Amino acid sequence: MSAQSQFFDFAEPVVRRVRAGVRAGVRAGARGGGGGGAGGRRVPLPGRPGPGGPVGGGAPGGPPGGPPSGGRGGPRPPGAGAGGAGARSWRRGRPRGAPPPLPVACALAVRQADFAALARHGLFGRLAFREYLRRTEAQLRALRGQGVEIHLRVLEPADYEDYCELLGLDPAGAAARVAYAADPELAGEPFVYAGERLTELLPVLVDDHWSRVRITVAGRALLDAIGEGAGGPARLVEVMAYVAAVHLALAEGAGEGRHLLTVRCHGPEDGEQLTAAAELGIVAGRLVEGGREVEAFCVTVAAGVAGGGAGGLLLHGDPAAPGGQAVRGWALADGRLRPMSAHEVFDALTDDVARGLPFPPGAVPLPGFALPAFPAEAAPGGTAPGGTAPGAAGVEEEGGGAPG
């Protein structure tokens, strides 16, 4: 199991609790008349987080532990065209004047335990899980063969039941499944089915789904921190541009290879914990195209920065590098990042062990390097004292030159 998979397995229950709190806040706001504030509104977020989104495009990354999408010349994994730019792939090669495919949304039970929990509502008749997957795959392929564009999402038992309670829907009814499948609250462009076998596609769909959940939760926290005043849009652009500069600086400092970024932060008031992880691939001096996991990472960092949060960011180096796996870190305090010392990095790793994560084998804790300062705090000329000018990282984006 890769470090990214281990991080996600640990963080998933935390994300579930936070998301349940978001749902509860929405429900309380709805019962109270839908007043202002986070609890009384549903905030559909765009699929692109703006300047802080993934560099180079939006196809989601490969399965945990595999090479980043589009990297090293290997075949793209199942679902590599889903979401992001892949969600619009039907536009390419379509005869001029032909109507676009009719889109439909479908929510799938992806795990045996989820299937069993949902079966209590009578959703699947007497089907067993394998038979359900076999029949579902046949139906999806038949629809796709008729020119239908199919958008997939994960059917989570607890969230589905919470959703039905919020809207007053019967979980056993077809209307509830249709509404949940097309729920606009889940951020990001849809995951488009391209004819893959479900046994190969489901792990990719799960990874993509949890990235979308993280974007949704962190995006709500980000928008709440930005506020709804007249200066909100400009502030949002400023924060996301800063996070993009930080991401490029991390890529420049990481060097060649396949690395892993993890971030964990808490809000200053409610202590809400946000987590995300994303692979960072550098090949021949170029930043390999990222995916939805990079969007989730950037939006999570942005929420911590805008909300004055506290936490930490770790850069796990390529485990195949000679001399061991270098791990560098940055502390987030009052919404600002500063390099950790090697001792602080070691402490952060041991804290992760206390939370249930294994200590990375062969890890070599090293101090973090200078990152761009927030624009308002940069020295004259836009350069952070002792750091790098925002946006001046020397790593080239895939398909382009060095960022300006």
PDB file of C-alpha atoms in Angstrom, residues 47 58-63 69 77-90 103-108 110 140 144 148-154 181-183 186-198 200-212 291-293:
ATOM      1  CA  GLY A  47     -14.711  22.174 -10.927  1.00  0.00           C
ATOM      2  CA  GLY A  58      -7.745  18.197 -14.959  1.00  0.00           C
ATOM      3  CA  ALA A  59      -7.645  14.435 -15.640  1.00  0.00           C
ATOM      4  CA  PRO A  60      -7.558  12.690 -12.290  1.00  0.00           C
ATOM      5  CA  GLY A  61      -4.431  10.868 -11.256  1.00  0.00           C
ATOM      6  CA  GLY A  62      -3.948   7.157 -11.476  1.00  0.00           C
ATOM      7  CA  PRO A  63      -4.581   4.705  -8.683  1.00  0.00           C
ATOM      8  CA  SER A  69      -1.433  10.605 -14.883  1.00  0.00           C
ATOM      9  CA  PRO A  77      -5.194   3.937 -16.076  1.00  0.00           C
ATOM     10  CA  PRO A  78      -8.919   3.210 -16.162  1.00  0.00           C
ATOM     11  CA  GLY A  79     -10.906   6.376 -15.667  1.00  0.00           C
ATOM     12  CA  ALA A  80      -7.942   8.591 -16.625  1.00  0.00           C
ATOM     13  CA  GLY A  81     -10.193  10.597 -18.914  1.00  0.00           C
ATOM     14  CA  ALA A  82     -12.898  11.052 -16.309  1.00  0.00           C
ATOM     15  CA  GLY A  83     -13.519  14.359 -14.646  1.00  0.00           C
ATOM     16  CA  GLY A  84     -11.690  17.563 -15.529  1.00  0.00           C
ATOM     17  CA  ALA A  85     -10.931  17.916 -19.210  1.00  0.00           C
ATOM     18  CA  GLY A  86     -12.077  14.348 -19.807  1.00  0.00           C
ATOM     19  CA  ALA A  87     -15.610  15.347 -18.904  1.00  0.00           C
ATOM     20  CA  ARG A  88     -15.744  17.345 -22.125  1.00  0.00           C
ATOM     21  CA  SER A  89     -14.065  14.779 -24.353  1.00  0.00           C
ATOM     22  CA  TRP A  90     -17.284  14.242 -26.308  1.00  0.00           C
ATOM     23  CA  PRO A 103     -26.062  13.064 -20.090  1.00  0.00           C
ATOM     24  CA  VAL A 104     -27.327  10.896 -17.262  1.00  0.00           C
ATOM     25  CA  ALA A 105     -26.056  10.581 -13.679  1.00  0.00           C
ATOM     26  CA  CYS A 106     -25.629   7.300 -11.837  1.00  0.00           C
ATOM     27  CA  ALA A 107     -24.555   6.607  -8.240  1.00  0.00           C
ATOM     28  CA  LEU A 108     -22.861   3.247  -7.618  1.00  0.00           C
ATOM     29  CA  VAL A 110     -18.593   0.497  -4.737  1.00  0.00           C
ATOM     30  CA  LEU A 140     -23.756   1.266 -18.460  1.00  0.00           C
ATOM     31  CA  ARG A 144     -22.950   4.397 -23.680  1.00  0.00           C
ATOM     32  CA  VAL A 148     -25.485   8.542 -23.704  1.00  0.00           C
ATOM     33  CA  GLU A 149     -22.840  10.354 -21.633  1.00  0.00           C
ATOM     34  CA  ILE A 150     -22.802   8.748 -18.178  1.00  0.00           C
ATOM     35  CA  HIS A 151     -21.662  10.637 -15.068  1.00  0.00           C
ATOM     36  CA  LEU A 152     -20.713   8.393 -12.153  1.00  0.00           C
ATOM     37  CA  ARG A 153     -20.440   9.057  -8.449  1.00  0.00           C
ATOM     38  CA  VAL A 154     -20.128   6.939  -5.313  1.00  0.00           C
ATOM     39  CA  ALA A 181     -26.660  10.973  -8.288  1.00  0.00           C
ATOM     40  CA  ALA A 182     -27.048  14.474  -9.698  1.00  0.00           C
ATOM     41  CA  ASP A 183     -26.516  16.354  -6.400  1.00  0.00           C
ATOM     42  CA  LEU A 186     -20.417  17.643  -4.836  1.00  0.00           C
ATOM     43  CA  ALA A 187     -17.739  19.911  -6.320  1.00  0.00           C
ATOM     44  CA  GLY A 188     -15.904  19.335  -9.557  1.00  0.00           C
ATOM     45  CA  GLU A 189     -16.686  18.281 -13.080  1.00  0.00           C
ATOM     46  CA  PRO A 190     -18.352  14.878 -13.427  1.00  0.00           C
ATOM     47  CA  PHE A 191     -16.582  11.542 -13.618  1.00  0.00           C
ATOM     48  CA  VAL A 192     -17.451  10.287 -17.105  1.00  0.00           C
ATOM     49  CA  TYR A 193     -17.798   6.561 -17.799  1.00  0.00           C
ATOM     50  CA  ALA A 194     -15.793   5.482 -20.850  1.00  0.00           C
ATOM     51  CA  GLY A 195     -16.705   1.802 -21.100  1.00  0.00           C
ATOM     52  CA  GLU A 196     -14.254   0.386 -18.554  1.00  0.00           C
ATOM     53  CA  ARG A 197     -14.784  -2.782 -16.546  1.00  0.00           C
ATOM     54  CA  LEU A 198     -16.177  -1.819 -13.173  1.00  0.00           C
ATOM     55  CA  GLU A 200     -10.918  -1.883 -12.678  1.00  0.00           C
ATOM     56  CA  LEU A 201     -12.761   1.416 -12.554  1.00  0.00           C
ATOM     57  CA  LEU A 202     -14.190   1.405  -9.023  1.00  0.00           C
ATOM     58  CA  PRO A 203     -10.885   2.089  -7.182  1.00  0.00           C
ATOM     59  CA  VAL A 204     -10.284   5.042  -9.501  1.00  0.00           C
ATOM     60  CA  LEU A 205     -13.835   6.280  -8.976  1.00  0.00           C
ATOM     61  CA  VAL A 206     -13.421   6.051  -5.192  1.00  0.00           C
ATOM     62  CA  ASP A 207     -10.173   8.071  -5.274  1.00  0.00           C
ATOM     63  CA  ASP A 208     -11.765  10.681  -7.521  1.00  0.00           C
ATOM     64  CA  HIS A 209     -14.875  10.823  -5.347  1.00  0.00           C
ATOM     65  CA  TRP A 210     -12.947  11.472  -2.132  1.00  0.00           C
ATOM     66  CA  SER A 211     -10.970  14.198  -3.871  1.00  0.00           C
ATOM     67  CA  ARG A 212     -14.271  15.831  -4.824  1.00  0.00           C
ATOM     68  CA  GLY A 291      -5.511  15.698 -11.336  1.00  0.00           C
ATOM     69  CA  ARG A 292      -8.403  16.149  -8.975  1.00  0.00           C
ATOM     70  CA  GLU A 293      -6.248  15.181  -5.988  1.00  0.00           C
TER      71      GLU A 293
END
